[in-house]
Coordinates of C-alpha atoms and ligand atoms in Angstrom, one line a residue:
X64 CA -18.7 9.1 -6.1
X65 CA -20.0 6.8 -8.7
X66 CA -17.9 3.8 -9.6
X67 CA -18.0 4.7 -13.2
X68 CA -15.7 7.1 -15.1
X69 CA -14.9 10.7 -14.4
X70 CA -14.3 12.8 -17.5
X71 CA -12.2 15.9 -17.1
X72 CA -12.6 16.9 -20.7
X73 CA -14.0 14.8 -23.6
X74 CA -11.6 11.9 -23.9
X75 CA -9.6 12.7 -20.8
X76 CA -10.4 10.8 -17.7
X77 CA -9.3 10.9 -14.0
X78 CA -8.0 7.5 -13.1
X79 CA -6.3 8.1 -9.8
X80 CA -6.9 6.8 -6.3
X81 CA -8.3 8.1 -3.1
X82 CA -6.2 7.6 0.1
X83 CA -8.9 8.1 2.7
X84 CA -6.7 6.9 5.6
X85 CA -3.5 8.9 5.0
X86 CA -2.8 11.0 8.2
X87 CA 0.9 11.8 7.9
X88 CA 3.0 12.8 4.9
X89 CA 6.6 13.2 6.0
X90 CA 5.6 14.9 9.2
X91 CA 2.8 16.9 7.7
X92 CA -0.6 16.0 9.2
X93 CA -3.1 15.1 6.5
X94 CA -6.3 15.1 8.5
X95 CA -8.4 14.8 5.4
X96 CA -6.3 12.1 3.6
X97 CA -5.2 12.6 0.1
X98 CA -5.6 11.6 -3.5
X99 CA -3.1 10.5 -6.1
X100 CA -4.3 11.8 -9.4
X101 CA -3.6 10.1 -12.7
X102 CA -5.1 11.1 -16.1
X103 CA -5.9 8.9 -19.1
X104 CA -6.1 10.4 -22.5
X105 CA -7.9 8.3 -25.1
X106 CA -6.5 9.5 -28.5
X107 CA -4.6 7.8 -31.3
X108 CA -2.0 7.3 -28.7
X109 CA -3.7 6.1 -25.5
X110 CA -1.7 8.0 -22.9
X111 CA -1.4 7.8 -19.1
X112 CA -0.2 10.9 -17.3
X113 CA 1.3 9.9 -13.9
X114 CA 0.4 6.9 -11.7
X115 CA -0.4 6.4 -8.0
X116 CA 1.1 5.2 -4.8
X117 CA 2.0 1.5 -4.9
X118 CA -0.7 0.7 -2.3
X119 CA -3.4 2.0 -4.7
X120 CA -2.3 0.2 -7.9
X121 CA -5.3 -2.0 -8.1
X122 CA -7.7 1.0 -7.8
X123 CA -5.9 2.8 -10.6
X124 CA -6.0 -0.2 -12.9
X125 CA -9.7 -0.8 -12.1
X126 CA -10.5 2.8 -13.0
X127 CA -8.5 2.5 -16.3
X128 CA -10.3 -0.8 -17.0
X129 CA -13.7 1.0 -16.8
X130 CA -12.6 3.0 -19.8
X131 CA -10.2 0.9 -21.8
X132 CA -8.1 -2.2 -21.6
X133 CA -4.9 -1.1 -19.8
X134 CA -3.0 -3.0 -22.4
X135 CA -3.9 -0.4 -24.9
X136 CA -1.9 2.3 -23.2
X137 CA 1.1 2.9 -25.5
X138 CA 2.4 6.1 -24.0
X139 CA 3.1 7.1 -20.3
X140 CA 4.2 10.5 -19.1
X141 CA 5.9 10.6 -15.7
X142 CA 5.8 14.2 -14.5
X143 CA 7.5 13.4 -11.1
X144 CA 9.3 10.3 -9.8
X145 CA 8.3 10.6 -6.1
X146 CA 6.7 7.4 -5.0
X147 CA 3.2 8.8 -4.4
X148 CA 3.0 9.3 -8.1
X149 CA 5.3 6.6 -9.4
X150 CA 4.9 3.7 -7.0
X151 CA 2.6 1.8 -9.3
X152 CA 4.6 2.6 -12.5
X153 CA 6.6 -0.7 -12.5
X154 CA 3.4 -2.7 -12.4
X155 CA 1.7 -0.5 -14.9
X156 CA 4.6 -1.0 -17.3
X157 CA 4.4 -4.8 -16.9
X158 CA 0.7 -4.7 -17.6
X159 CA 0.6 -2.1 -20.4
X160 CA 4.0 -2.7 -22.1
X161 CA 4.0 1.0 -23.4
X162 CA 6.1 1.9 -26.4
X163 CA 7.4 5.0 -24.7
X164 CA 7.7 6.6 -21.3
X165 CA 8.3 10.4 -21.3
X166 CA 10.2 12.0 -18.4
X167 CA 12.3 15.1 -17.8
X168 CA 16.1 14.6 -17.8
X169 CA 16.2 14.5 -14.0
X170 CA 13.2 12.2 -13.9
X171 CA 14.9 9.8 -16.2
X172 CA 17.8 9.5 -13.7
X173 CA 15.4 9.4 -10.7
X174 CA 13.4 6.5 -12.3
X175 CA 16.6 4.6 -12.7
X176 CA 17.6 5.2 -9.1
X177 CA 14.2 4.3 -7.8
X178 CA 13.3 1.2 -9.9
X179 CA 16.7 0.0 -11.1
X180 CA 14.9 -1.0 -14.2
X181 CA 16.6 -2.4 -17.2
X182 CA 15.1 -1.4 -20.5
X183 CA 12.0 0.8 -19.9
X184 CA 11.5 2.8 -23.1
X185 CA 12.2 6.1 -21.4
X186 CA 12.5 9.2 -23.7
X187 CA 13.7 12.4 -22.2
X188 CA 11.8 15.6 -22.9
X189 CA 12.8 19.2 -21.9
X190 CA 11.0 22.4 -21.5
X191 CA 9.2 23.4 -24.7
X192 CA 9.3 19.9 -26.2
X193 CA 6.0 18.9 -27.8
X194 CA 4.4 15.5 -28.2
X195 CA 1.5 14.7 -30.6
X196 CA -1.0 12.2 -29.3
X197 CA -3.3 12.3 -32.4
X198 CA -5.9 15.0 -32.1
X199 CA -4.0 16.6 -29.3
X200 CA -0.6 18.1 -28.6
X201 CA 1.3 18.2 -25.3
X202 CA 3.9 20.8 -24.4
X203 CA 6.2 19.9 -21.5
X204 CA 7.5 22.4 -19.0
X205 CA 10.2 21.5 -16.5
X206 CA 9.4 22.8 -13.0
X207 CA 12.6 22.0 -11.1
X208 CA 12.1 21.7 -7.3
X209 CA 8.3 21.9 -7.5
X210 CA 8.6 19.7 -5.7
X211 CA 11.7 17.7 -6.8
X212 CA 14.4 18.4 -9.3
X213 CA 12.6 16.1 -11.8
X214 CA 9.2 17.7 -11.6
X215 CA 7.5 18.7 -14.9
X216 CA 4.1 20.1 -16.1
X217 CA 2.3 18.7 -19.1
X218 CA 0.0 21.1 -21.0
X219 CA -2.6 19.6 -23.3
X220 CA -2.8 22.5 -25.7
X221 CA -6.2 21.9 -27.5
X222 CA -7.9 21.2 -24.2
X223 CA -6.2 24.0 -22.2
X224 CA -5.5 21.4 -19.5
X225 CA -2.4 21.8 -17.3
X226 CA -1.4 18.6 -15.5
X227 CA 0.7 20.3 -12.8
X228 CA 2.1 17.4 -10.7
X229 CA 2.5 18.6 -7.1
X230 CA 2.0 22.3 -7.8
X231 CA -1.5 23.7 -7.0
X232 CA -2.4 20.5 -5.2
X233 CA -3.9 19.7 -1.8
X234 CA -4.0 16.7 0.5
X235 CA -7.7 16.5 0.4
X236 CA -9.5 13.2 0.0
X237 CA -13.1 13.6 -1.1
X238 CA -15.6 11.8 -3.3
X239 CA -15.7 15.0 -5.4
X240 CA -13.1 15.7 -8.1
X241 CA -13.6 19.3 -8.9
X242 CA -13.1 22.6 -7.1
X243 CA -16.8 23.7 -7.5
X244 CA -18.0 20.5 -5.8
X245 CA -16.2 21.0 -2.4
X246 CA -16.3 23.7 0.3
X247 CA -14.3 26.6 -1.1
X248 CA -13.0 27.7 2.3
X249 CA -11.8 24.2 3.2
X250 CA -10.2 23.8 -0.2
X251 CA -8.2 27.1 0.0
X252 CA -7.2 26.2 3.6
X253 CA -5.9 22.8 2.4
X254 CA -4.2 24.3 -0.7
X255 CA -2.5 26.8 1.6
X256 CA -1.5 24.1 4.0
X257 CA 0.0 22.2 1.1
X258 CA 1.9 25.2 -0.1
X259 CA 3.3 26.0 3.4
X260 CA 4.4 22.5 4.1
X261 CA 5.7 21.4 0.7
X262 CA 6.4 24.3 -1.6
X263 CA 7.2 27.3 0.6
X264 CA 11.0 26.7 0.5
X265 CA 10.9 27.0 -3.3
X266 CA 8.9 30.3 -3.3
X267 CA 11.3 32.1 -5.6
X268 CA 11.0 29.3 -8.1
X269 CA 7.2 29.5 -7.9
X270 CA 7.4 33.1 -8.8
X271 CA 9.7 32.4 -11.7
X272 CA 7.4 29.6 -12.9
X273 CA 4.3 31.9 -12.8
X274 CA 6.2 34.4 -14.9
X275 CA 7.3 31.8 -17.3
X276 CA 3.8 30.5 -17.7
X277 CA 2.6 34.0 -18.3
X278 CA 5.2 34.6 -21.0
X279 CA 4.4 31.4 -22.8
X280 CA 0.8 32.6 -23.0
X281 CA -0.7 29.2 -22.2
X282 CA -4.4 29.4 -22.4
X283 CA -5.2 27.5 -19.2
X284 CA -8.7 26.4 -18.9
X285 CA -8.3 23.7 -16.2
X286 CA -5.5 22.9 -13.8
X287 CA -5.3 19.3 -12.8
X288 CA -2.8 18.7 -9.9
X289 CA -1.7 15.3 -8.8
X290 CA -3.3 15.7 -5.3
X291 CA -6.8 16.9 -4.4
X292 CA -9.4 18.4 -6.6
X293 CA -9.2 19.7 -10.2
X294 CA -9.4 23.5 -10.6
X295 CA -12.0 23.8 -13.5
X296 CA -14.1 26.7 -12.4
X297 CA -11.6 29.4 -11.6
X298 CA -8.0 28.2 -12.1
X299 CA -7.0 31.9 -11.7
X300 CA -7.9 31.6 -8.0
X301 CA -5.1 29.2 -7.3
X302 CA -2.7 30.9 -9.6
X303 CA -3.2 34.2 -7.7
X304 CA -3.0 32.5 -4.3
X305 CA 0.4 31.0 -5.4
X306 CA 1.5 34.5 -6.5
X307 CA 0.7 35.8 -3.0
X308 CA 2.3 32.8 -1.2
X309 CA 5.3 32.8 -3.4
X310 CA 6.0 36.5 -2.7
X311 CA 5.6 35.8 1.0
X312 CA 2.8 38.3 1.2
X313 CA 1.6 38.5 4.8
X314 CA -0.9 40.5 6.8
X315 CA -1.1 42.2 10.1
X316 CA -1.2 39.0 12.0
X317 CA 1.0 37.3 14.6
X318 CA 1.4 33.8 15.9
X319 CA 2.2 33.3 19.6
X320 CA 3.4 29.7 19.6
X321 CA 4.3 28.2 23.0
X322 CA 4.6 25.1 25.2
X323 CA 4.3 25.3 28.9
X324 CA 4.9 23.1 32.0
X325 CA 3.0 24.7 34.9
X326 CA 1.0 27.4 33.0
X327 CA 3.5 30.2 33.6
X328 CA 4.7 30.4 30.0
X329 CA 1.0 29.9 29.0
X330 CA 0.0 33.0 31.0
X331 CA 2.8 35.0 29.4
X332 CA 1.6 33.8 26.0
X333 CA -1.9 35.0 26.6
X334 CA -0.6 38.4 27.8
X335 CA 1.7 38.7 24.7
X336 CA -1.4 37.9 22.5
X337 CA -3.4 40.5 24.4
X338 CA -0.7 43.1 23.8
X339 CA -0.7 42.4 20.1
X340 CA -4.5 42.6 20.0
X341 CA -4.5 45.9 21.9
X342 CA -2.5 47.4 18.9
X343 CA -4.9 46.0 16.3
X344 CA -2.9 43.0 15.1
X345 CA -4.8 39.8 14.4
X346 CA -3.5 37.0 16.7
X347 CA -3.4 33.3 16.8
X348 CA -2.2 31.9 20.2
X349 CA -1.1 28.3 19.5
X350 CA -0.4 25.9 22.4
X351 CA 1.8 23.1 21.0
X352 CA 0.0 20.6 23.2
X353 CA -2.9 20.9 20.8
X354 CA -1.4 22.3 17.5
X355 CA 0.5 20.1 15.1
X356 CA 3.7 21.5 13.6
X357 CA 2.2 21.5 10.2
X358 CA -0.8 23.6 11.3
X359 CA 1.6 26.1 12.9
X360 CA 3.4 26.6 9.6
X361 CA 0.1 26.8 7.8
X362 CA -0.9 29.7 10.0
X363 CA 2.5 31.3 9.5
X364 CA 1.9 31.5 5.7
X365 CA 0.0 34.8 6.1
X366 CA 1.4 35.9 9.5
X367 CA 4.0 38.7 9.6
X368 CA 4.8 38.0 13.3
X369 CA 6.1 35.0 15.0
X370 CA 6.6 35.0 18.8
X371 CA 7.9 31.8 20.5
X372 CA 7.6 30.8 24.1
X373 CA 9.0 28.0 26.1
X374 CA 10.1 27.3 29.7
X375 CA 13.5 25.9 30.4
X376 CA 13.8 22.2 30.7
X377 CA 17.2 20.5 31.4
X378 CA 19.0 23.6 30.1
X379 CA 17.0 23.6 26.9
X380 CA 13.5 24.3 25.5
X381 CA 10.6 21.9 25.7
X382 CA 10.8 19.1 23.0
X383 CA 7.6 20.0 21.2
X384 CA 9.0 23.5 20.6
X385 CA 12.3 22.1 19.3
X386 CA 10.4 19.8 17.0
X387 CA 8.3 22.7 15.6
X388 CA 11.4 24.9 15.1
X389 CA 13.3 22.1 13.3
X390 CA 10.4 21.7 10.9
X391 CA 9.6 25.3 10.3
X392 CA 13.3 26.2 9.7
X393 CA 13.4 23.9 6.7
X394 CA 10.4 25.6 5.2
X395 CA 12.4 28.9 4.9
X396 CA 9.7 31.5 5.5
X397 CA 11.1 35.0 4.9
X398 CA 10.1 38.6 6.0
X399 CA 8.8 37.8 9.4
X400 CA 9.4 39.7 12.7
X401 CA 9.4 38.2 16.1
X402 CA 10.5 37.7 19.7
X403 CA 10.9 35.1 22.4
X404 CA 9.7 34.6 26.0
X405 CA 9.4 31.9 28.7
X406 CA 9.5 31.1 32.3
X407 CA 12.3 29.3 34.2
X408 CA 13.3 28.0 37.6
X409 CA 17.1 28.5 37.8
X410 CA 19.0 28.2 34.5
X411 CA 16.7 30.1 32.1
X412 CA 18.5 29.1 28.9
X413 CA 15.3 28.6 26.8
X414 CA 14.8 32.2 25.8
X415 CA 18.4 32.5 24.6
X416 CA 17.9 29.3 22.5
X417 CA 14.6 30.6 21.1
X418 CA 16.4 33.8 20.1
X419 CA 19.1 31.8 18.3
X420 CA 16.4 29.8 16.6
X421 CA 14.6 32.9 15.4
X422 CA 17.9 34.2 14.1
X423 CA 18.5 30.9 12.2
X424 CA 14.9 31.1 10.8
X425 CA 15.8 34.6 9.6
X426 CA 13.0 36.1 11.7
X427 CA 13.9 39.7 12.5
X428 CA 14.0 39.9 16.3
X429 CA 12.5 43.2 17.6
X430 CA 12.8 42.5 21.4
X431 CA 15.7 41.1 23.4
X432 CA 13.4 38.4 24.9
X433 CA 11.6 38.1 28.2
X434 CA 12.3 35.7 31.0
X435 CA 10.2 35.3 34.1
X436 CA 11.2 33.2 37.1
X437 CA 8.7 30.5 38.2
X438 CA 5.3 32.2 38.2
X439 CA 4.6 35.6 36.6
X440 CA 3.6 38.5 38.8
X441 CA 1.1 41.1 37.5
X442 CA 4.1 43.2 36.5
X443 CA 5.6 40.3 34.6
X444 CA 2.3 40.0 32.7
X445 CA 2.4 43.7 32.0
X446 CA 5.9 43.2 30.5
X447 CA 4.6 40.4 28.4
X448 CA 1.8 42.6 27.1
X449 CA 4.5 45.2 26.3
X450 CA 6.5 42.6 24.4
X451 CA 3.3 42.1 22.3
X452 CA 3.1 45.9 21.8
X453 CA 6.7 45.9 20.5
X454 CA 6.1 43.1 18.0
X455 CA 2.8 44.7 16.9
X456 CA 4.7 48.0 16.3
X457 CA 7.1 46.2 14.0
X458 CA 4.3 44.4 12.2
X459 CA 2.3 47.6 11.6
X460 CA 5.5 49.5 10.5
X461 CA 6.0 47.0 7.7
X462 CA 3.5 48.0 4.9
X463 CA 3.6 44.7 3.0
Ligands
LIG38 FE1 3.2 14.3 -4.4 FE2 6.5 15.3 -4.6 O1 5.0 14.1 -4.6

């Protein structure tokens, strides 16, 4: 990436920061790092939309300085108060002394609770409110819970530019800034991972929002989220992906997620996977020794089946499985079918606990669960394949 300016539209610049080293975001593995996007509009009112994480304040100020003296910023729009987008706000306000800072009603309160500021010139805007910057007008749209109660979109009407905060983003650090400059498959994978790990619990709100955007008739030319690249070539692609993800649209695919002590549960997992395959269901067998919880839920985004396997340890399940369940439960996937299995020595409680976990996750159980003592026999592996058949039958019976 050149050190000079990056223009999104004439007079609108990307002035964010690239966090190459980020590897964890609240338990979500960010193997490609991330970006914190901020946008500078040079108009009669020089306006900054969003800021960056505190650690990257200097980078943002340097980028702004390539375009204009940061002291000339008179207007700031805060679309979201979470610290990855507001961490440098206090410093920016000290440097720029803006006349006005726009925020949603919930964001105004969140800014107070984060920064305990005294006297920032915050003005509250609500859905449908408009702001004139000179040659441009901005419409605001509150997007509650995408990803916090305070979240908001800013739509630059004349430019067709939707600054969408967390929505439509991806944790994807790259020297490129636009969708057509990066690998399309990797981008959609990272966008899906972001949705699964951040936005999935709010899927009904995503669908409402898409409907609202459709009704408003916004002529969206470019979608600029606050993480990852800017969708300038085909913003419809990410809008339609969100429509699918929001409606929990799945395909004929199952995950067999397991942990194992002495390979018995592992052998059962392979047999369950084989049983699913025999019935024509796409399968991903995921050993938690190697798969991160956030990659499991990413695979779950388009999987209709979820089969969990763990041996019994100290009357419970293995800790990596408990970790994955705790994480996945909070993400509130709906419309899945599944079952549980595992080996044991004497107590054998793990399968019962996995069944309870599936119930709590609202996964429809289609099998009572399969327990095998110590090491599976050929007959036990056959029963494991049959469990796969049962789950496959439920997946194929659901025409979604
Ligand atoms: Fe990227 Fe909800 O902050």
